[in-house]
JSON list of C-alpha atoms in Angstrom, two decimals:
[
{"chain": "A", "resi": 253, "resn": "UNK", "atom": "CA", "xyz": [0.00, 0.00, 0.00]},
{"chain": "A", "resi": 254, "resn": "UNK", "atom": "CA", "xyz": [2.57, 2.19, 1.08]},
{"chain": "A", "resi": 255, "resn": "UNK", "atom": "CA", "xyz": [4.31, 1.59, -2.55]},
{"chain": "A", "resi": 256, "resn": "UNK", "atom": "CA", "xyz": [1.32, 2.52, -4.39]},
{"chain": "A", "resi": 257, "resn": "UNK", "atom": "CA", "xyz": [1.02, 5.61, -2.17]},
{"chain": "A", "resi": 258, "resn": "UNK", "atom": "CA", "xyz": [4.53, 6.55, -2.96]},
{"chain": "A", "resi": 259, "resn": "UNK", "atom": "CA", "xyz": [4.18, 5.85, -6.52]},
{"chain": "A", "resi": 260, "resn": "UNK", "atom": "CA", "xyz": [0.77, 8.37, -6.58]},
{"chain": "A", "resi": 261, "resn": "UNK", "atom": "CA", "xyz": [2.97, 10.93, -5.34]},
{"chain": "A", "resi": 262, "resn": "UNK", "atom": "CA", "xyz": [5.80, 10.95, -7.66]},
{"chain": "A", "resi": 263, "resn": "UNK", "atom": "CA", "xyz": [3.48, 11.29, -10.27]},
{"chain": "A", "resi": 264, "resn": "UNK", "atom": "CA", "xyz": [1.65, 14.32, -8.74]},
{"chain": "A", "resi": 265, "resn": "UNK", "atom": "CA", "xyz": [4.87, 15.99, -7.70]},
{"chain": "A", "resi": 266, "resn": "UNK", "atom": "CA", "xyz": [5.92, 15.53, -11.57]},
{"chain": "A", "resi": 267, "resn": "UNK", "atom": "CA", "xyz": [2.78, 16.35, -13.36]},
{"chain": "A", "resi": 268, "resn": "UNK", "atom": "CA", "xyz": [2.51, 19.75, -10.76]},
{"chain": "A", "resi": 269, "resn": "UNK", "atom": "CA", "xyz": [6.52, 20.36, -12.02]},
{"chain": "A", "resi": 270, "resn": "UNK", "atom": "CA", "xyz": [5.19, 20.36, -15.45]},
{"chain": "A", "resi": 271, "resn": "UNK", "atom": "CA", "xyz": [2.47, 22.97, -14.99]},
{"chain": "A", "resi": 272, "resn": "UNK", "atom": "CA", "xyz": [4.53, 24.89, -13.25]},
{"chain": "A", "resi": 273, "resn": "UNK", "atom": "CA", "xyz": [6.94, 24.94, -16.48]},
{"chain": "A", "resi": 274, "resn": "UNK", "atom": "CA", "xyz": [4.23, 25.46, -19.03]},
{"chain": "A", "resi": 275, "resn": "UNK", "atom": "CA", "xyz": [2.47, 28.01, -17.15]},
{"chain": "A", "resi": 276, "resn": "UNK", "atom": "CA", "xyz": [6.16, 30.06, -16.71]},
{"chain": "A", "resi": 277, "resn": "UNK", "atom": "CA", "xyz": [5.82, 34.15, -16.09]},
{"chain": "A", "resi": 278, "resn": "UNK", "atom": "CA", "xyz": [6.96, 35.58, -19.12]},
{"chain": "A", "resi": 279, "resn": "UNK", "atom": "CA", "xyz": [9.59, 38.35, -19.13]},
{"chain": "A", "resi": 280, "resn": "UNK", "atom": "CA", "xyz": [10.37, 41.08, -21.49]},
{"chain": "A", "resi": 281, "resn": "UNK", "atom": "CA", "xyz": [14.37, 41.62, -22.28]},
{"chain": "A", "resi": 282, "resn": "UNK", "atom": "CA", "xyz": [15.49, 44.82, -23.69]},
{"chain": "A", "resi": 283, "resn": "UNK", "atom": "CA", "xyz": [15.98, 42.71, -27.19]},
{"chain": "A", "resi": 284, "resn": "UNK", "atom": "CA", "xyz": [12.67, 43.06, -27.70]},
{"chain": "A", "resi": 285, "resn": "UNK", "atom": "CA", "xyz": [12.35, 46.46, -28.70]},
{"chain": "A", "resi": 286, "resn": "UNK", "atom": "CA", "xyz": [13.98, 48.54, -31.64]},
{"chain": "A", "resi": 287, "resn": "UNK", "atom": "CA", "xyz": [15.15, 52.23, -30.30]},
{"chain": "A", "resi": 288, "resn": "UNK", "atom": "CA", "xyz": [14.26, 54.69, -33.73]},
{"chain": "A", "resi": 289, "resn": "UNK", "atom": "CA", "xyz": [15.89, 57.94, -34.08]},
{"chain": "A", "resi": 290, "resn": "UNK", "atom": "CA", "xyz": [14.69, 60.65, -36.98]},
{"chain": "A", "resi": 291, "resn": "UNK", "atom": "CA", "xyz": [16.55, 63.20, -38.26]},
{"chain": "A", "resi": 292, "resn": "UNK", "atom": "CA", "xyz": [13.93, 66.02, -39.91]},
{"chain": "A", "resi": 293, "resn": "UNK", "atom": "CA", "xyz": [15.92, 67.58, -42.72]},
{"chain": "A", "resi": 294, "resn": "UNK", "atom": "CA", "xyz": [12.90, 67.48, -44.40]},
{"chain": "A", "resi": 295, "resn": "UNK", "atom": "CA", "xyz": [11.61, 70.72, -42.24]},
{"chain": "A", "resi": 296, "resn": "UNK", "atom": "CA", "xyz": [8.28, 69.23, -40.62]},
{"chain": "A", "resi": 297, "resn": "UNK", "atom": "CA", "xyz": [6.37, 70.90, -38.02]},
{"chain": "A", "resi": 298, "resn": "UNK", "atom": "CA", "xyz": [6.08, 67.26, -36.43]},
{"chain": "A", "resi": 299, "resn": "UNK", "atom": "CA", "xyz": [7.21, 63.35, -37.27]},
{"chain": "A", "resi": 300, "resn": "UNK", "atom": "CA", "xyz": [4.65, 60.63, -36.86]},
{"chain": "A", "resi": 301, "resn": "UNK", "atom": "CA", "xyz": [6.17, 56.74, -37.43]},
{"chain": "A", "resi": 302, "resn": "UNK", "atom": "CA", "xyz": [3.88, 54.35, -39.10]},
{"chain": "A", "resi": 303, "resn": "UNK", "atom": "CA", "xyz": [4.74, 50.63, -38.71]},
{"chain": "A", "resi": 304, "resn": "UNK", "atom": "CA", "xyz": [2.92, 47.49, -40.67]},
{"chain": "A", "resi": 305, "resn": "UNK", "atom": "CA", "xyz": [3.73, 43.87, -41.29]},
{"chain": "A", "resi": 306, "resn": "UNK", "atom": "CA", "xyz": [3.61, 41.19, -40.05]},
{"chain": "A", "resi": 307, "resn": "UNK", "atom": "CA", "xyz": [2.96, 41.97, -36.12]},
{"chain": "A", "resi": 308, "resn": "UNK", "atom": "CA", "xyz": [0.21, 44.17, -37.44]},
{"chain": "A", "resi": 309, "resn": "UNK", "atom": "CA", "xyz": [0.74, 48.35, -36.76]},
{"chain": "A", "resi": 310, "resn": "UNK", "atom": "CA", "xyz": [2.50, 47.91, -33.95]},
{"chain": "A", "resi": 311, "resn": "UNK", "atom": "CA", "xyz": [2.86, 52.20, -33.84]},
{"chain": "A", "resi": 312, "resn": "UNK", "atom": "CA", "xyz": [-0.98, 52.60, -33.84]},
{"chain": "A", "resi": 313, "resn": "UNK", "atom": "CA", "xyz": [-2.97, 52.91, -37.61]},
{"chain": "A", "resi": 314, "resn": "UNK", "atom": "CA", "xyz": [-2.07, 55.62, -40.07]},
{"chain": "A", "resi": 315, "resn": "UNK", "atom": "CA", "xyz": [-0.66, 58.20, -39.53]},
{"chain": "A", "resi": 316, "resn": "UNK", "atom": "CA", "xyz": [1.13, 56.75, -36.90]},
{"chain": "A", "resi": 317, "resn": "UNK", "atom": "CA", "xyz": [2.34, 57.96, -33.50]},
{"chain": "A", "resi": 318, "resn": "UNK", "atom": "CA", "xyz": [3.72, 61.23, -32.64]},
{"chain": "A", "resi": 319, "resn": "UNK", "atom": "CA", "xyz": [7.32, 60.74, -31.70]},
{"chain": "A", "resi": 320, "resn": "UNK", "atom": "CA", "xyz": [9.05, 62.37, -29.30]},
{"chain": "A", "resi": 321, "resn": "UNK", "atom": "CA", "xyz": [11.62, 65.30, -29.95]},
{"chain": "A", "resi": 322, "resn": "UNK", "atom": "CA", "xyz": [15.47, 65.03, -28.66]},
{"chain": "A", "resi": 323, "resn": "UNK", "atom": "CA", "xyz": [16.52, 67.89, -29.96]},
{"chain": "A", "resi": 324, "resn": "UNK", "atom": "CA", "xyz": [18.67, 69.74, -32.66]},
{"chain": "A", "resi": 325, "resn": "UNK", "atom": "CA", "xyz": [15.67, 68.25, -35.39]},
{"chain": "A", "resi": 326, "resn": "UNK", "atom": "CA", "xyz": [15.85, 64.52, -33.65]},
{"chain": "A", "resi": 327, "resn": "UNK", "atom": "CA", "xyz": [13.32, 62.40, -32.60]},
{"chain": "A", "resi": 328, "resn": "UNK", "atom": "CA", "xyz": [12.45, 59.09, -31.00]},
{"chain": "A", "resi": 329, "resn": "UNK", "atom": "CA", "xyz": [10.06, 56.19, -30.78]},
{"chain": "A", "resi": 330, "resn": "UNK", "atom": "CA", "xyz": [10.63, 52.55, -29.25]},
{"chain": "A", "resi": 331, "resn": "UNK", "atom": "CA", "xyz": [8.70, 50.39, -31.00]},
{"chain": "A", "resi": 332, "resn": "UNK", "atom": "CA", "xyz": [8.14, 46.26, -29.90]},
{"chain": "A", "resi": 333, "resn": "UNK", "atom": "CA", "xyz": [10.48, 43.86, -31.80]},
{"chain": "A", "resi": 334, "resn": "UNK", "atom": "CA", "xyz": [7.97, 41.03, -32.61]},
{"chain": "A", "resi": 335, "resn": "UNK", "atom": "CA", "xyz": [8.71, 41.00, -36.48]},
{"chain": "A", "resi": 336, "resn": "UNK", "atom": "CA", "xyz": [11.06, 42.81, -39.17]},
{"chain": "A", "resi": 337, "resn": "UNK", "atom": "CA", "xyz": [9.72, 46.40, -39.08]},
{"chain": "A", "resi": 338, "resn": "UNK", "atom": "CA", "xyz": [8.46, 48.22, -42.17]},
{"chain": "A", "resi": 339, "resn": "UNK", "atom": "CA", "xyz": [8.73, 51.88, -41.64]},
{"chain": "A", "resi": 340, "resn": "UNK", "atom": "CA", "xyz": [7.03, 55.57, -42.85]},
{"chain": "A", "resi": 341, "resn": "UNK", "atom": "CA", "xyz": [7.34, 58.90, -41.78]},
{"chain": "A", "resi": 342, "resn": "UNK", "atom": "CA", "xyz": [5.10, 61.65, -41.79]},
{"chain": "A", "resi": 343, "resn": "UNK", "atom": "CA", "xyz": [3.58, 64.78, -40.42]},
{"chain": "A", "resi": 344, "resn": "UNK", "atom": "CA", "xyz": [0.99, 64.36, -37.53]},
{"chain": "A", "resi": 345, "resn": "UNK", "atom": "CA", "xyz": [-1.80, 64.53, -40.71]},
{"chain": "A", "resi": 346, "resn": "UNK", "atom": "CA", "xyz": [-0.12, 62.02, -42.34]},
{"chain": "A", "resi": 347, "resn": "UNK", "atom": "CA", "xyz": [1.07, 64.50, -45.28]},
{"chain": "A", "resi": 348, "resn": "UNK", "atom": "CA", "xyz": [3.90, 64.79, -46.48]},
{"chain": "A", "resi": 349, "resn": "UNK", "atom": "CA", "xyz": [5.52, 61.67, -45.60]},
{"chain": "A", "resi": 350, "resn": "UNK", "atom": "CA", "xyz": [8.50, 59.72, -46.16]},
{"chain": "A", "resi": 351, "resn": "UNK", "atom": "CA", "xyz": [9.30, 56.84, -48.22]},
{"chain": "A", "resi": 352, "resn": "UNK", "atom": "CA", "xyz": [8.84, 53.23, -47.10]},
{"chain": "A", "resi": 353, "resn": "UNK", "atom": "CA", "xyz": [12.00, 51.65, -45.10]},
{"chain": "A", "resi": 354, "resn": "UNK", "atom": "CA", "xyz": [11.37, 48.07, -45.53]},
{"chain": "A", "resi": 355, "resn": "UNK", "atom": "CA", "xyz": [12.52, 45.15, -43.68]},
{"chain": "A", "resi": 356, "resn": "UNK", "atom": "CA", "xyz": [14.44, 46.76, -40.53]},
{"chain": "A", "resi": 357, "resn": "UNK", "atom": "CA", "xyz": [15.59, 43.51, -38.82]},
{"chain": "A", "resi": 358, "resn": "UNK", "atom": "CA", "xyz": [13.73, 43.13, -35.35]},
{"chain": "A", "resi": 359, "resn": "UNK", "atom": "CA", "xyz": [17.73, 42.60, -33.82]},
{"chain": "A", "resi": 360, "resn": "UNK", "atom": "CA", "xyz": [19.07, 45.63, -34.82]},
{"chain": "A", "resi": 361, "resn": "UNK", "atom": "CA", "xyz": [18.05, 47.26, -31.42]},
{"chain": "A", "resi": 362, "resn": "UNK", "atom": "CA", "xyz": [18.98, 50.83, -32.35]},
{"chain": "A", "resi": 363, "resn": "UNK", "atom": "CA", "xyz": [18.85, 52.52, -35.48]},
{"chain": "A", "resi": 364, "resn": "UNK", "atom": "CA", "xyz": [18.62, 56.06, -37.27]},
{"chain": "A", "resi": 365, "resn": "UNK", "atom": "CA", "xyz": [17.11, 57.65, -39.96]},
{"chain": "A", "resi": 366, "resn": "UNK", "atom": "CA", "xyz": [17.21, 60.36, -41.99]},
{"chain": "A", "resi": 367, "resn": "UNK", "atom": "CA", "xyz": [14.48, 62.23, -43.28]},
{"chain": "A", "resi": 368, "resn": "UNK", "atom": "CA", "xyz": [14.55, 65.03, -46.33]},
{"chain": "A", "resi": 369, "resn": "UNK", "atom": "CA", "xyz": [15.00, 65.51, -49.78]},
{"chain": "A", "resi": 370, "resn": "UNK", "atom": "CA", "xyz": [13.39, 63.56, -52.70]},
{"chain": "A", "resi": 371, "resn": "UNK", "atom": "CA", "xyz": [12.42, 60.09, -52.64]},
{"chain": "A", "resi": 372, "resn": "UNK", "atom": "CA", "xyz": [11.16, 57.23, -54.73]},
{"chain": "A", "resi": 373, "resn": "UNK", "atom": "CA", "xyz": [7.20, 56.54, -54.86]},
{"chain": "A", "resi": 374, "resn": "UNK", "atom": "CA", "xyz": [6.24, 54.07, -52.53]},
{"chain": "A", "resi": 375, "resn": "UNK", "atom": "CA", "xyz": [4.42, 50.85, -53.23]},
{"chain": "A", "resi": 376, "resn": "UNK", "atom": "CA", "xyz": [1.05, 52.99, -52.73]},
{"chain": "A", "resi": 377, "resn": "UNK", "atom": "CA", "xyz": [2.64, 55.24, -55.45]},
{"chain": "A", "resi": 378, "resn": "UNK", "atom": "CA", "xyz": [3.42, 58.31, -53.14]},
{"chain": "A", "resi": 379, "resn": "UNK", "atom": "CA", "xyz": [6.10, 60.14, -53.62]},
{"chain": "A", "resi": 380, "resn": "UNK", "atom": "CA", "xyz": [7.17, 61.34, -50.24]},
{"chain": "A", "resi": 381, "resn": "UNK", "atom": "CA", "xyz": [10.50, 62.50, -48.72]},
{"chain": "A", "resi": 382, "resn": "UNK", "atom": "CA", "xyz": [14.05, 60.09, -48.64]},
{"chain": "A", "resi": 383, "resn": "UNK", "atom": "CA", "xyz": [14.35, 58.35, -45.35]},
{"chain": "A", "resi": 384, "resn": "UNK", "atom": "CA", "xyz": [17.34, 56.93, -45.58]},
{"chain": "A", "resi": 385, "resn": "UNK", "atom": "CA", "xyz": [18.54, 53.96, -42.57]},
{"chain": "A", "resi": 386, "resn": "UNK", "atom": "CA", "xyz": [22.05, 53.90, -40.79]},
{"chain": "A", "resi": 387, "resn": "UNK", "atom": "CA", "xyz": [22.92, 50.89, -38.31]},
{"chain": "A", "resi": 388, "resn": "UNK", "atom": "CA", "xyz": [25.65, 52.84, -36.69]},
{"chain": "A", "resi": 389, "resn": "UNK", "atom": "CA", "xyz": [25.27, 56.27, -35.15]},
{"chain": "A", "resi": 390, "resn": "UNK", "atom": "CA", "xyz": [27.50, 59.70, -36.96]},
{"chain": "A", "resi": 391, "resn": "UNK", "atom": "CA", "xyz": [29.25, 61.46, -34.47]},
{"chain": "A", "resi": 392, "resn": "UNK", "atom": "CA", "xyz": [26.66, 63.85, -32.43]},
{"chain": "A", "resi": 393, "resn": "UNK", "atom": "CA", "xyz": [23.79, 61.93, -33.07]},
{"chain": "A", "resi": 394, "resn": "UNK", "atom": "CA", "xyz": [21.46, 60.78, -30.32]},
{"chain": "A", "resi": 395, "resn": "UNK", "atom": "CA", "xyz": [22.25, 57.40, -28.62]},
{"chain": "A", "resi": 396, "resn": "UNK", "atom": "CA", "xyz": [19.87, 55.63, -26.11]},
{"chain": "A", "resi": 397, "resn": "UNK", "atom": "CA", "xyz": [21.30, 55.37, -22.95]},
{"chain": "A", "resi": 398, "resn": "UNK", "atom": "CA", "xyz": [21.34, 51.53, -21.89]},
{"chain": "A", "resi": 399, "resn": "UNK", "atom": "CA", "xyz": [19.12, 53.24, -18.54]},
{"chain": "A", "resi": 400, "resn": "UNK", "atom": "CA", "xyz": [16.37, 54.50, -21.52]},
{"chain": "A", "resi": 401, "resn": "UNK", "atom": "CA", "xyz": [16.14, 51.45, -23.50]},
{"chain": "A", "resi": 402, "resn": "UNK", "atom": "CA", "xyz": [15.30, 49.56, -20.32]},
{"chain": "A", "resi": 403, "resn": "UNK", "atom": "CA", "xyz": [12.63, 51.53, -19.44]},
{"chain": "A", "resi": 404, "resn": "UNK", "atom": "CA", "xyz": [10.63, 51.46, -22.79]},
{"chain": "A", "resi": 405, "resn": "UNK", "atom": "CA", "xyz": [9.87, 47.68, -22.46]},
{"chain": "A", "resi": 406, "resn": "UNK", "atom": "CA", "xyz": [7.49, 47.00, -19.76]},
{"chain": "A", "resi": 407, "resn": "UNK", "atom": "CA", "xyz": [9.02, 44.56, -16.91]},
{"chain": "A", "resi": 408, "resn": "UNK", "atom": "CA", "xyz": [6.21, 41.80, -16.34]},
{"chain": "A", "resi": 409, "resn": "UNK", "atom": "CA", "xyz": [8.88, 40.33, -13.24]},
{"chain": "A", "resi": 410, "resn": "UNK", "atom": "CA", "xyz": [6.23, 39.59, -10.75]},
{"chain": "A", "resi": 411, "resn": "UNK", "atom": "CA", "xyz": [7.47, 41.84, -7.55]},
{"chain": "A", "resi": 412, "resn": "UNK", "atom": "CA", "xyz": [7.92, 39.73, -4.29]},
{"chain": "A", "resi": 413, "resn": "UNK", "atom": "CA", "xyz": [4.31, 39.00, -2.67]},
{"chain": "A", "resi": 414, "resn": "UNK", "atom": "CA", "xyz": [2.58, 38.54, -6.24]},
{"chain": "A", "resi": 415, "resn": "UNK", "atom": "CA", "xyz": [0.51, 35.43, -6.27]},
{"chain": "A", "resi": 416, "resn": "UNK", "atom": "CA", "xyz": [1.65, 34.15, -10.04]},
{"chain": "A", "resi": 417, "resn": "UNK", "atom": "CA", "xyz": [0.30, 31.57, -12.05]},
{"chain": "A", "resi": 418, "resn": "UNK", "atom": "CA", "xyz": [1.92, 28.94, -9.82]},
{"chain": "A", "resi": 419, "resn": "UNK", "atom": "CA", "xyz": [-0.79, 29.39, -7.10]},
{"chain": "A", "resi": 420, "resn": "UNK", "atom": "CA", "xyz": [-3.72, 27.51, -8.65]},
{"chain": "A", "resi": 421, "resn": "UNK", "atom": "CA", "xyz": [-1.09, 24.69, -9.72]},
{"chain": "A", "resi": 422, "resn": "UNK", "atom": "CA", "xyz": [-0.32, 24.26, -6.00]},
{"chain": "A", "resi": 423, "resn": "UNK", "atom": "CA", "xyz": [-3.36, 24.55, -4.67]},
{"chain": "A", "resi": 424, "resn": "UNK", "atom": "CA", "xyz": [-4.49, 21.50, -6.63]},
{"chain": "A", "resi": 425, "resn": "UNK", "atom": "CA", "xyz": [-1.60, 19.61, -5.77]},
{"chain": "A", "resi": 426, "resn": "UNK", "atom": "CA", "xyz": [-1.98, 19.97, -2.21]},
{"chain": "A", "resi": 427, "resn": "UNK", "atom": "CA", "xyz": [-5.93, 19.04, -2.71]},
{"chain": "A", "resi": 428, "resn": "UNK", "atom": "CA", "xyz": [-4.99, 15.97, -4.16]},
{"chain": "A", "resi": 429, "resn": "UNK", "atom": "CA", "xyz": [-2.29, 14.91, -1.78]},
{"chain": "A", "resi": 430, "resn": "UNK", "atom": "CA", "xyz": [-4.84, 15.83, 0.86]},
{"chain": "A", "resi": 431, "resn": "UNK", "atom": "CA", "xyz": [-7.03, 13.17, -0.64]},
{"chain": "A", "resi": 432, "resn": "UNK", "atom": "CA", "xyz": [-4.49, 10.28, -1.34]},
{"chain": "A", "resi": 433, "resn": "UNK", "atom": "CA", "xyz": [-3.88, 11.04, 2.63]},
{"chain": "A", "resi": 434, "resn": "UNK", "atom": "CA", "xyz": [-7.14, 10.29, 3.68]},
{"chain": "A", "resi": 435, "resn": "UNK", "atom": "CA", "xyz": [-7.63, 7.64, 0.96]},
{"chain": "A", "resi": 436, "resn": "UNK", "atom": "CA", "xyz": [-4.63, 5.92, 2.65]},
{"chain": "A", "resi": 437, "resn": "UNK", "atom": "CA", "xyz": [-5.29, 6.46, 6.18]},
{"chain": "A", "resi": 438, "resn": "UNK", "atom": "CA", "xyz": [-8.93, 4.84, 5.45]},
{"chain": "A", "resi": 439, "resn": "UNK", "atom": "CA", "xyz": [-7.30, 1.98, 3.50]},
{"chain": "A", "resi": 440, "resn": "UNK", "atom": "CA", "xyz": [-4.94, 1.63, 6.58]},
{"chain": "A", "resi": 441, "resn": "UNK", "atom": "CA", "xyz": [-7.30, 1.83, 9.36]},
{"chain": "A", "resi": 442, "resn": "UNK", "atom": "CA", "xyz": [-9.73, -1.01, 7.57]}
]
C-alpha cells in the first residue's frame, strides 16, 4: 500500500513540475524592442512613425504615433520587436511623408534615420520625402542610454508578494495529496 502511495505521489509531484513549467511568467528583455531615431531635414512641423507587417501596426494605424523630440531636429520612438519592421514617416496629418523603409531587422536594437529631400514613390505610389537607414550612429547623433532602452519595455517580473500563475497549480496539488492522505489512512485503518 505504502508503494502505491509513494508511486501516486511521484506522479503528482511531476505532473505539478510540469504545470509549473508550461504556465512560466513571461519576461520582457530589452531585445525586444527597436530604439528609432529621426533626423527632420525634411523641415516638418512634427514626425509621426507608421509601422505594418507582419505583427500588425505595432505604432498605432495611419498616420502613426507622434514621436518624441530630442533635440537639434531629432526624434524618438521605441517600438516592440515582434517582427522585421516596415517603416514611414510623416507629419501628424499624415502628409507629407516619407518613403517606405522596408525590412528593418527586429535585432538591430537601435537605429537612425534620416528624413529630407526627394524620394522614390512608394508601393502605394506616393512620392514622399528620402528616409534613408544607418545601423551605426554619426558622431553627435542621439544614442539611447542603456538606462532609456530599459525603461521602454514594460518589466512583467512579478514583484515579491505577487501570487503568479503557480498558485492555482499548488493549490491542486496539495488538494490531491490531501485526498491520497485520507484515501490511505482509510485503507490503513480497515
Amino acid at each position: 500500500m505504502l508503494k502505491g502511495f509513494k508511486k501516486a505521489a511521484t506522479i503528482l509531484l511531476a505532473a505539478m513540475v510540469l504545470m509549473v513549467g508550461l504556465r512560466g511568467t513571461t519576461v520582457k528583455a530589452a531585445g525586444d524592442t527597436v530604439v528609432i531615431h529621426v533626423k527632420n531635414n525634411a523641415g516638418w512641423d512634427s514626425m509621426n512613425v507608421y509601422n505594418w507587417g507582419d505583427a500588425g501596426e505595432t505604432a498605432g494605424v495611419w498616420p502613426g504615433t507622434a514621436m518624441k523630440e530630442e533635440g537639434d531636429g531629432w526624434y524618438t520612438h521605441t517600438l516592440p520587436a515582434e517582427a522585421d519592421l516596415n517603416l514611414v514617416f510623416s507629419t501628424a496629418n499624415g502628409t507629407p511623408q516619407s518613403n517606405n523603409v522596408d525590412g528593418v531587422s527586429k535585432s538591430i536594437g537601435e537605429c537612425w534615420i534620416v528624413v529630407g529631400g526627394e524620394g522614390e514613390e512608394n508601393d502605394l505610389g506616393v512620392k514622399g520625402a528620402q528616409a534613408v537607414l544607418y545601423e551605426k550612429p554619426e558622431e553627435g547623433w542621439p544614442v539611447a542610454a542603456a538606462g532609456e532602452a530599459a525603461e521602454a519595455v514594460k518589466d512583467e517580473t512579478p514583484a515579491t508578494g505577487d501570487v503568479s500563475s503557480i498558485m492555482p497549480v499548488a493549490m491542486a496539488g496539495l488538494g490531491a495529496l490531501g485526498v491520497m492522505v485520507a484515501t490511505f489512512r482509510k485503507k490503513k485503518d480497515n
